DNA sequence: CTATAATTACTTACCGATAAGTAAGGAGAC
DNA sequence: GTCTCCTTACTTATCGGTAAGTAATTATAG
């Protein structure tokens, strides 16, 4: 028997959709409440304020991300680990659709208002990547790289590809010349990106 | 004799700073007015409303970007053109500091509220890149690529690197292990990215 | 076993701050 | 005088947050 999700879980899920779609400021608690079929103060029963709700949504996802990344990069081969890092991230985005836009918005914002707890989780994933690059360098397969830059290449290419679906449609309707070929899925872009980055990094 | 900029120009410049730093919703016209040392309705004299001011800021920059990109990719060599495309974009970001965050925020938003006029300018730059890749394919130096994906790799890596300065500081203070090497300048990242993308694309 | 107390999980009704936008008028250039 | 470019003073809507109350469940005392 499948248990019905608790109200708190529902709020978190719906809030993620709204923060993803509209951003922090344009997300209205009243709208979340309506979508959950509860009253606005019911949200305040479960969460101290809007910022706390946002932090809960964020932390849940960053924690899960750090975990799957750590779990899937345990090989001894740096190239395999790097490939797995990228694929794991791509898969996470596919399975956690709201995360792309939330993350992309945070990056655009310089993560100025990102809670410390999330910074810690994010640092873990960066640390994982830095270790992979470092071991690759020791084994002579990679040159010395700036982990943050590589992280940005991976993370922003995939999150942005995920958020720009509406943009791609608009652009391709403007560009009649450019053939409107079928829009690749994020999974395919992930695989493509993985190959490109490995080609670019291996010496 | 250097002419003092008009009030309208000042508003546009200050507005760009605010939209860049705070995003559309958290940008307050009262704050812009104060920074310009004028009253809020003075803004309404020059611009119909907040959305029109934002559109003016956006269009100014997207138009300038499309122009410099077009002007600097006129070689016959696709590799040279691609390198120049990336370097021109990087230089534009350095010289137009507010643009990175504004662009990154729009991408995170899926450019849902981006005015048609800006979509057109943005499409031009994408078209330029598509032509470069196409001519490279014809000349047998590039494989068949998805222009939008390559565009995302270039644009988001550089804009995000530019916006994430505060994040990089926070992260490196969390990660005591990872050596806190000097933070590369955007110019260096641009050059690095150009080399990587060319290596990844040339067959 | 039941009466009562306490806790959980909400509701309705409201407040106050804020920020977009407007009405009306004034100073100075030509 | 009138046009441009602005000011002060205001209206209005929205939205985060709160106060106060309530139904349903659970724990506890006698």
Coordinates of C-alpha atoms (C1' of nucleotides) in Angstrom, one line a residue:
Chain A
X1 CA 0.0 0.0 0.0
X2 CA 1.5 3.3 -1.1
X3 CA 1.4 5.9 1.6
X4 CA 0.1 9.2 0.6
X5 CA 2.8 11.9 0.9
X6 CA 2.6 14.1 3.9
X7 CA 1.5 17.7 3.6
X8 CA 5.1 18.9 4.3
X9 CA 6.4 16.7 1.5
X10 CA 3.8 18.1 -0.8
X11 CA 4.7 21.7 0.1
X12 CA 8.4 21.0 -0.5
X13 CA 7.7 19.5 -3.9
X14 CA 5.3 22.2 -5.0
X15 CA 7.6 24.9 -3.7
X16 CA 10.5 23.4 -5.7
X17 CA 8.4 23.8 -8.8
X18 CA 7.6 27.4 -8.1
X19 CA 11.1 28.4 -7.1
X20 CA 12.3 26.7 -10.3
X21 CA 9.8 28.3 -12.6
X22 CA 9.6 31.8 -11.1
X23 CA 12.7 32.3 -9.0
X24 CA 12.7 33.2 -5.3
X25 CA 11.2 36.7 -5.5
X26 CA 8.5 35.9 -8.0
X27 CA 7.4 32.8 -6.0
X28 CA 4.4 33.6 -3.9
X29 CA 3.5 31.5 -0.9
X30 CA -0.2 32.1 -1.6
X31 CA 0.3 30.4 -4.9
X32 CA 2.2 27.5 -3.4
X33 CA -0.6 27.1 -0.8
X34 CA -3.3 27.1 -3.5
X35 CA -1.4 24.5 -5.5
X36 CA -1.2 22.3 -2.4
X37 CA -4.8 22.9 -1.6
X38 CA -4.0 24.3 1.8
X39 CA -4.0 27.8 3.4
X40 CA -0.9 30.0 3.4
X41 CA -0.4 29.8 7.2
X42 CA -0.3 26.0 6.9
X43 CA 3.1 26.6 5.2
X44 CA 4.2 28.7 8.2
X45 CA 3.3 25.8 10.4
X46 CA 5.9 23.7 8.7
X47 CA 8.5 26.3 7.8
X48 CA 9.6 29.4 9.7
X49 CA 9.4 31.7 6.8
X50 CA 9.8 31.8 3.0
X51 CA 13.6 31.7 3.3
X52 CA 13.5 28.6 5.4
X53 CA 11.2 26.9 2.9
X54 CA 13.6 27.8 0.1
X55 CA 16.6 26.6 2.1
X56 CA 14.8 23.2 2.8
X57 CA 14.1 22.8 -0.9
X58 CA 17.7 23.7 -1.8
X59 CA 19.4 21.6 0.8
X60 CA 17.4 18.5 0.1
X61 CA 18.6 18.6 -3.5
X62 CA 22.2 19.6 -2.9
X63 CA 22.6 16.9 -0.4
X64 CA 21.2 14.3 -2.7
X65 CA 23.5 15.5 -5.5
X66 CA 26.6 15.4 -3.4
X67 CA 25.7 11.8 -2.3
X68 CA 25.2 10.4 -5.8
X69 CA 28.3 12.1 -7.1
X70 CA 30.4 10.7 -4.3
X71 CA 28.9 7.2 -4.8
X72 CA 29.6 7.1 -8.5
X73 CA 33.2 8.3 -8.7
X74 CA 35.0 5.5 -6.8
X75 CA 36.9 4.0 -9.7
X76 CA 40.7 4.1 -9.9
X77 CA 40.6 5.4 -13.5
X78 CA 40.4 9.2 -13.6
X79 CA 38.9 9.2 -17.1
X80 CA 36.2 6.8 -16.0
X81 CA 35.5 8.9 -12.9
X82 CA 35.2 12.1 -14.9
X83 CA 32.8 10.5 -17.4
X84 CA 30.8 9.1 -14.5
X85 CA 30.9 12.5 -12.7
X86 CA 29.3 14.2 -15.8
X87 CA 26.8 11.4 -16.5
X88 CA 25.8 11.3 -12.8
X89 CA 25.2 15.0 -12.8
X90 CA 23.2 14.8 -16.1
X91 CA 21.1 11.9 -14.8
X92 CA 20.5 13.8 -11.6
X93 CA 19.1 16.8 -13.6
X94 CA 16.9 14.5 -15.6
X95 CA 15.5 12.9 -12.4
X96 CA 15.2 16.1 -10.5
X97 CA 13.7 18.5 -13.0
X98 CA 13.3 21.5 -10.8
X99 CA 16.9 21.5 -9.8
X100 CA 18.3 22.9 -13.1
X101 CA 16.6 26.2 -12.9
X102 CA 17.1 26.6 -9.2
X103 CA 20.8 25.9 -9.5
X104 CA 21.2 28.1 -12.6
X105 CA 19.4 31.0 -10.8
X106 CA 21.7 30.6 -7.8
X107 CA 24.8 30.7 -10.1
X108 CA 23.5 33.8 -11.9
X109 CA 23.1 35.3 -8.5
X110 CA 26.7 34.4 -7.4
X111 CA 25.0 32.3 -4.7
X112 CA 25.0 35.4 -2.6
X113 CA 22.1 34.3 -0.5
X114 CA 22.8 30.6 -0.6
X115 CA 22.8 29.2 2.9
X116 CA 26.0 27.9 4.3
X117 CA 24.6 24.3 4.5
X118 CA 24.2 24.2 0.8
X119 CA 27.6 25.8 0.2
X120 CA 29.0 22.9 2.1
X121 CA 27.3 20.3 0.0
X122 CA 28.2 22.1 -3.2
X123 CA 31.8 22.2 -2.0
X124 CA 31.8 18.4 -1.6
X125 CA 31.0 17.9 -5.3
X126 CA 33.7 20.4 -6.3
X127 CA 36.1 18.6 -4.1
X128 CA 35.2 15.3 -5.7
X129 CA 35.9 16.8 -9.2
X130 CA 39.2 18.3 -7.9
X131 CA 40.3 14.9 -6.7
X132 CA 39.5 13.3 -10.0
X133 CA 41.5 16.0 -11.9
X134 CA 44.3 15.7 -9.4
X135 CA 44.6 11.9 -9.7
X136 CA 44.5 12.3 -13.5
X137 CA 47.3 14.7 -13.4
X138 CA 49.4 12.4 -11.2
X139 CA 48.8 9.5 -13.6
X140 CA 49.8 11.7 -16.5
X141 CA 46.4 11.6 -18.3
X142 CA 45.3 15.1 -17.5
X143 CA 47.1 18.5 -17.5
X144 CA 46.8 20.8 -14.6
X145 CA 43.3 22.3 -14.7
X146 CA 41.2 24.8 -12.7
X147 CA 38.6 22.6 -11.0
X148 CA 36.2 25.5 -10.7
X149 CA 36.3 26.2 -14.4
X150 CA 35.7 22.6 -15.3
X151 CA 32.9 22.4 -12.8
X152 CA 31.3 25.5 -14.4
X153 CA 31.7 24.0 -17.9
X154 CA 29.9 20.8 -16.8
X155 CA 27.3 22.2 -14.5
X156 CA 26.2 25.3 -16.4
X157 CA 26.2 23.7 -19.8
X158 CA 23.8 21.0 -18.6
X159 CA 21.6 23.1 -16.3
X160 CA 21.3 25.8 -19.0
X161 CA 20.5 23.4 -21.7
X162 CA 17.8 22.1 -19.5
X163 CA 16.3 25.5 -18.7
X164 CA 16.5 26.9 -22.2
X165 CA 13.9 24.7 -23.8
X166 CA 11.5 27.6 -24.3
X167 CA 14.4 29.8 -25.6
X168 CA 15.4 27.2 -28.1
X169 CA 11.9 27.1 -29.5
X170 CA 11.7 30.9 -29.8
X171 CA 15.1 31.1 -31.4
X172 CA 14.4 28.4 -33.9
X173 CA 11.2 30.0 -34.9
X174 CA 13.2 33.2 -35.6
X175 CA 15.9 31.4 -37.5
X176 CA 14.0 29.9 -40.5
X177 CA 17.4 29.3 -42.2
X178 CA 18.8 27.1 -39.5
X179 CA 17.1 23.8 -40.0
X180 CA 14.8 23.0 -37.1
X181 CA 16.2 19.6 -36.4
X182 CA 14.8 17.6 -33.5
X183 CA 15.9 19.0 -30.2
X184 CA 18.3 16.5 -28.5
X185 CA 17.4 15.2 -25.1
X186 CA 19.4 16.2 -22.1
X187 CA 20.7 12.7 -21.8
X188 CA 22.2 12.9 -25.3
X189 CA 23.7 16.3 -24.5
X190 CA 25.2 14.9 -21.4
X191 CA 26.9 12.1 -23.3
X192 CA 28.1 14.4 -25.9
X193 CA 29.5 16.8 -23.3
X194 CA 31.2 14.0 -21.5
X195 CA 33.1 13.0 -24.7
X196 CA 34.0 16.6 -25.5
X197 CA 35.4 17.3 -22.0
X198 CA 37.4 14.1 -21.9
X199 CA 38.8 14.9 -25.3
X200 CA 39.7 18.4 -24.2
X201 CA 41.3 17.4 -21.0
X202 CA 43.3 14.3 -21.9
X203 CA 46.8 15.0 -23.0
Chain B
X1 CA 35.6 68.3 -23.9
X2 CA 33.9 65.3 -22.5
X3 CA 30.1 65.7 -22.5
X4 CA 28.3 64.8 -19.4
X5 CA 26.1 61.8 -20.0
X6 CA 22.4 62.6 -20.2
X7 CA 20.1 61.6 -17.4
X8 CA 18.6 58.9 -19.6
X9 CA 22.0 57.4 -20.2
X10 CA 22.7 57.5 -16.5
X11 CA 19.4 55.7 -15.7
X12 CA 20.2 53.0 -18.3
X13 CA 23.6 52.4 -16.8
X14 CA 22.5 52.4 -13.2
X15 CA 19.5 50.2 -14.1
X16 CA 21.9 47.7 -15.7
X17 CA 23.9 47.5 -12.5
X18 CA 20.8 46.9 -10.4
X19 CA 19.2 44.3 -12.8
X20 CA 22.5 42.6 -12.9
X21 CA 23.1 42.5 -9.1
X22 CA 19.5 41.9 -7.9
X23 CA 17.6 40.5 -10.8
X24 CA 14.4 41.9 -12.3
X25 CA 12.0 41.4 -9.4
X26 CA 14.4 42.5 -6.6
X27 CA 15.4 45.6 -8.5
X28 CA 13.5 48.7 -7.2
X29 CA 13.0 51.8 -9.3
X30 CA 13.2 53.9 -6.1
X31 CA 16.7 52.5 -5.6
X32 CA 17.7 53.3 -9.1
X33 CA 16.3 56.8 -8.8
X34 CA 18.2 57.4 -5.6
X35 CA 21.5 56.1 -7.2
X36 CA 20.9 58.5 -10.1
X37 CA 20.1 61.3 -7.7
X38 CA 16.7 61.9 -9.3
X39 CA 13.2 61.1 -8.3
X40 CA 11.3 57.9 -9.3
X41 CA 8.9 59.6 -11.7
X42 CA 11.9 61.0 -13.6
X43 CA 12.4 57.4 -14.7
X44 CA 8.8 57.2 -15.8
X45 CA 9.4 60.3 -17.9
X46 CA 12.1 58.4 -19.9
X47 CA 10.6 54.9 -19.8
X48 CA 7.1 53.7 -20.0
X49 CA 7.4 51.3 -17.1
X50 CA 9.8 49.0 -15.4
X51 CA 9.6 46.4 -18.1
X52 CA 10.4 49.0 -20.8
X53 CA 13.5 50.1 -18.9
X54 CA 14.6 46.5 -18.6
X55 CA 14.0 45.9 -22.3
X56 CA 16.1 49.0 -23.1
X57 CA 19.0 47.8 -21.0
X58 CA 18.8 44.3 -22.5
X59 CA 18.4 45.4 -26.1
X60 CA 21.3 47.8 -25.9
X61 CA 23.7 45.0 -24.9
X62 CA 22.4 42.2 -27.0
X63 CA 22.6 44.5 -30.1
X64 CA 26.2 45.5 -29.2
X65 CA 27.1 41.9 -28.7
X66 CA 25.6 40.7 -32.0
X67 CA 27.6 43.5 -33.8
X68 CA 31.0 42.7 -32.3
X69 CA 30.5 39.0 -32.9
X70 CA 29.6 39.6 -36.5
X71 CA 32.5 42.0 -37.0
X72 CA 35.1 39.6 -35.6
X73 CA 34.2 36.4 -37.3
X74 CA 34.9 37.3 -40.9
X75 CA 37.9 35.0 -41.5
X76 CA 37.9 32.1 -43.9
X77 CA 39.3 29.8 -41.4
X78 CA 36.6 28.2 -39.2
X79 CA 39.1 27.5 -36.4
X80 CA 40.2 31.1 -36.3
X81 CA 36.6 32.2 -36.4
X82 CA 35.6 29.9 -33.6
X83 CA 38.5 31.2 -31.5
X84 CA 37.6 34.7 -32.3
X85 CA 33.9 34.1 -31.5
X86 CA 34.9 32.9 -28.0
X87 CA 37.5 35.6 -27.4
X88 CA 35.1 38.3 -28.6
X89 CA 32.4 37.1 -26.3
X90 CA 34.8 36.9 -23.4
X91 CA 36.1 40.4 -24.1
X92 CA 32.5 41.7 -24.3
X93 CA 31.8 40.3 -20.9
X94 CA 34.9 42.0 -19.4
X95 CA 34.0 45.3 -21.0
X96 CA 30.3 45.0 -20.2
X97 CA 30.4 43.8 -16.6
X98 CA 26.7 43.9 -15.9
X99 CA 25.9 41.8 -18.8
X100 CA 27.1 38.5 -17.4
X101 CA 24.5 38.3 -14.6
X102 CA 21.7 39.7 -16.7
X103 CA 22.3 37.1 -19.4
X104 CA 22.8 34.3 -16.9
X105 CA 19.5 35.2 -15.2
X106 CA 17.7 35.2 -18.5
X107 CA 19.1 31.8 -19.4
X108 CA 18.1 30.4 -16.0
X109 CA 14.6 31.8 -16.7
X110 CA 14.4 30.1 -20.1
X111 CA 14.2 33.6 -21.5
X112 CA 10.5 33.4 -21.0
X113 CA 10.0 37.1 -20.6
X114 CA 12.7 38.1 -23.0
X115 CA 11.4 40.6 -25.5
X116 CA 11.2 39.5 -29.2
X117 CA 13.7 42.3 -30.1
X118 CA 16.4 40.7 -27.9
X119 CA 15.6 37.2 -29.1
X120 CA 16.3 38.4 -32.6
X121 CA 19.7 39.8 -31.7
X122 CA 20.6 36.6 -29.7
X123 CA 19.5 34.6 -32.7
X124 CA 22.0 36.5 -34.8
X125 CA 24.9 35.4 -32.6
X126 CA 23.7 31.8 -32.7
X127 CA 23.4 32.0 -36.4
X128 CA 27.0 33.2 -36.7
X129 CA 28.2 30.3 -34.6
X130 CA 26.1 27.9 -36.6
X131 CA 27.8 29.2 -39.8
X132 CA 31.2 28.8 -38.4
X133 CA 30.5 25.2 -37.4
X134 CA 28.9 24.5 -40.8
X135 CA 31.9 25.8 -42.7
X136 CA 34.2 23.9 -40.5
X137 CA 32.2 20.7 -41.3
X138 CA 32.4 21.4 -45.0
X139 CA 36.2 21.9 -44.8
X140 CA 36.5 18.7 -42.8
X141 CA 37.9 20.2 -39.7
X142 CA 34.8 19.9 -37.4
X143 CA 32.4 17.1 -37.0
X144 CA 28.6 17.8 -37.1
X145 CA 27.7 19.6 -33.9
X146 CA 24.6 21.0 -32.3
X147 CA 25.2 24.8 -32.4
X148 CA 22.9 25.5 -29.5
X149 CA 24.9 23.1 -27.3
X150 CA 28.2 24.7 -28.3
X151 CA 26.7 28.1 -27.7
X152 CA 25.6 27.1 -24.2
X153 CA 29.1 25.7 -23.4
X154 CA 30.7 29.0 -24.4
X155 CA 28.2 31.5 -23.1
X156 CA 27.3 29.9 -19.8
X157 CA 30.8 28.9 -18.9
X158 CA 32.0 32.4 -19.2
X159 CA 29.0 34.3 -17.8
X160 CA 28.8 31.9 -14.9
X161 CA 32.5 32.2 -14.2
X162 CA 32.0 35.9 -14.1
X163 CA 29.0 35.8 -11.8
X164 CA 30.4 33.3 -9.4
X165 CA 33.1 35.3 -7.9
X166 CA 31.4 35.5 -4.5
X167 CA 30.6 31.8 -4.7
X168 CA 34.2 30.9 -5.4
X169 CA 35.3 32.8 -2.3
X170 CA 32.8 31.1 -0.1
X171 CA 33.6 27.7 -1.5
X172 CA 37.4 28.1 -1.1
X173 CA 36.9 29.2 2.5
X174 CA 35.0 26.0 3.1
X175 CA 37.5 23.8 1.4
X176 CA 40.6 24.3 3.4
X177 CA 42.2 21.3 1.8
X178 CA 42.0 22.5 -1.8
X179 CA 44.7 25.0 -2.1
X180 CA 43.5 28.6 -2.4
X181 CA 45.4 29.4 -5.5
X182 CA 44.9 32.8 -7.1
X183 CA 41.6 33.1 -8.8
X184 CA 42.2 33.3 -12.6
X185 CA 40.9 36.4 -14.4
X186 CA 38.0 36.0 -16.9
X187 CA 40.4 36.8 -19.7
X188 CA 42.5 33.7 -18.9
X189 CA 39.5 31.5 -18.5
X190 CA 38.3 32.7 -21.9
X191 CA 41.6 31.8 -23.5
X192 CA 41.6 28.4 -21.7
X193 CA 38.1 27.7 -22.8
X194 CA 38.8 28.6 -26.4
X195 CA 41.7 26.1 -26.5
X196 CA 39.6 23.4 -24.9
X197 CA 36.6 23.8 -27.2
X198 CA 38.8 23.9 -30.3
X199 CA 40.5 20.7 -29.2
X200 CA 37.2 19.1 -28.5
X201 CA 35.7 20.0 -31.8
X202 CA 38.5 19.5 -34.3
X203 CA 38.6 16.0 -35.7
Chain C
dC1 C1' -12.8 2.7 30.7
dT2 C1' -13.6 7.3 30.5
dA3 C1' -12.9 12.3 31.3
dT4 C1' -9.6 15.7 30.7
dA5 C1' -5.5 17.8 29.1
dA6 C1' -2.3 18.6 25.5
dT7 C1' -0.5 18.4 20.9
dT8 C1' -0.8 18.4 15.9
dA9 C1' -2.2 20.4 11.9
dC10 C1' -4.5 23.2 10.2
dT11 C1' -8.3 27.5 9.2
dT12 C1' -10.2 32.4 8.6
dA13 C1' -9.4 37.1 9.0
dC14 C1' -6.3 40.5 9.2
dC15 C1' -2.1 43.8 9.4
dG16 C1' 1.7 46.5 7.7
dA17 C1' 5.3 47.3 4.6
dT18 C1' 6.6 47.9 0.2
dA19 C1' 6.9 49.2 -4.4
dA20 C1' 4.8 50.1 -9.0
dG21 C1' 2.7 53.5 -11.0
dT22 C1' 0.0 58.3 -11.4
dA23 C1' -1.8 63.1 -11.0
dA24 C1' -0.6 67.6 -11.0
dG25 C1' 2.3 71.1 -11.0
dG26 C1' 6.8 73.9 -11.5
dA27 C1' 11.4 75.5 -13.2
dG28 C1' 14.1 76.7 -17.0
dA29 C1' 15.3 76.9 -22.1
dC30 C1' 14.0 78.9 -26.5
Chain D
dG1 C1' 3.9 80.9 -24.2
dT2 C1' 5.1 76.3 -24.6
dC3 C1' 7.9 72.4 -24.6
dT4 C1' 11.2 69.6 -22.1
dC5 C1' 12.4 67.5 -18.0
dC6 C1' 11.7 67.1 -13.8
dT7 C1' 9.5 67.4 -8.6
dT8 C1' 6.3 66.4 -4.5
dA9 C1' 2.5 64.0 -3.0
dC10 C1' -0.3 60.5 -3.6
dT11 C1' -3.1 55.9 -4.8
dT12 C1' -3.3 51.1 -5.1
dA13 C1' -2.2 46.4 -5.2
dT14 C1' 0.4 42.8 -3.5
dC15 C1' 2.5 39.8 -0.5
dG16 C1' 5.0 38.2 3.6
dG17 C1' 3.8 37.4 7.9
dT18 C1' 0.7 37.1 12.3
dA19 C1' -3.2 36.6 15.7
dA20 C1' -6.6 33.8 17.1
dG21 C1' -9.3 30.1 16.9
dT22 C1' -10.7 25.0 15.8
dA23 C1' -11.1 20.0 14.5
dA24 C1' -9.0 15.7 15.2
dT25 C1' -5.9 12.9 17.3
dT26 C1' -3.1 11.2 21.2
dA27 C1' -1.5 11.0 26.0
dT28 C1' -2.6 10.9 30.8
dA29 C1' -4.9 10.9 35.2
dG30 C1' -8.4 9.0 38.1

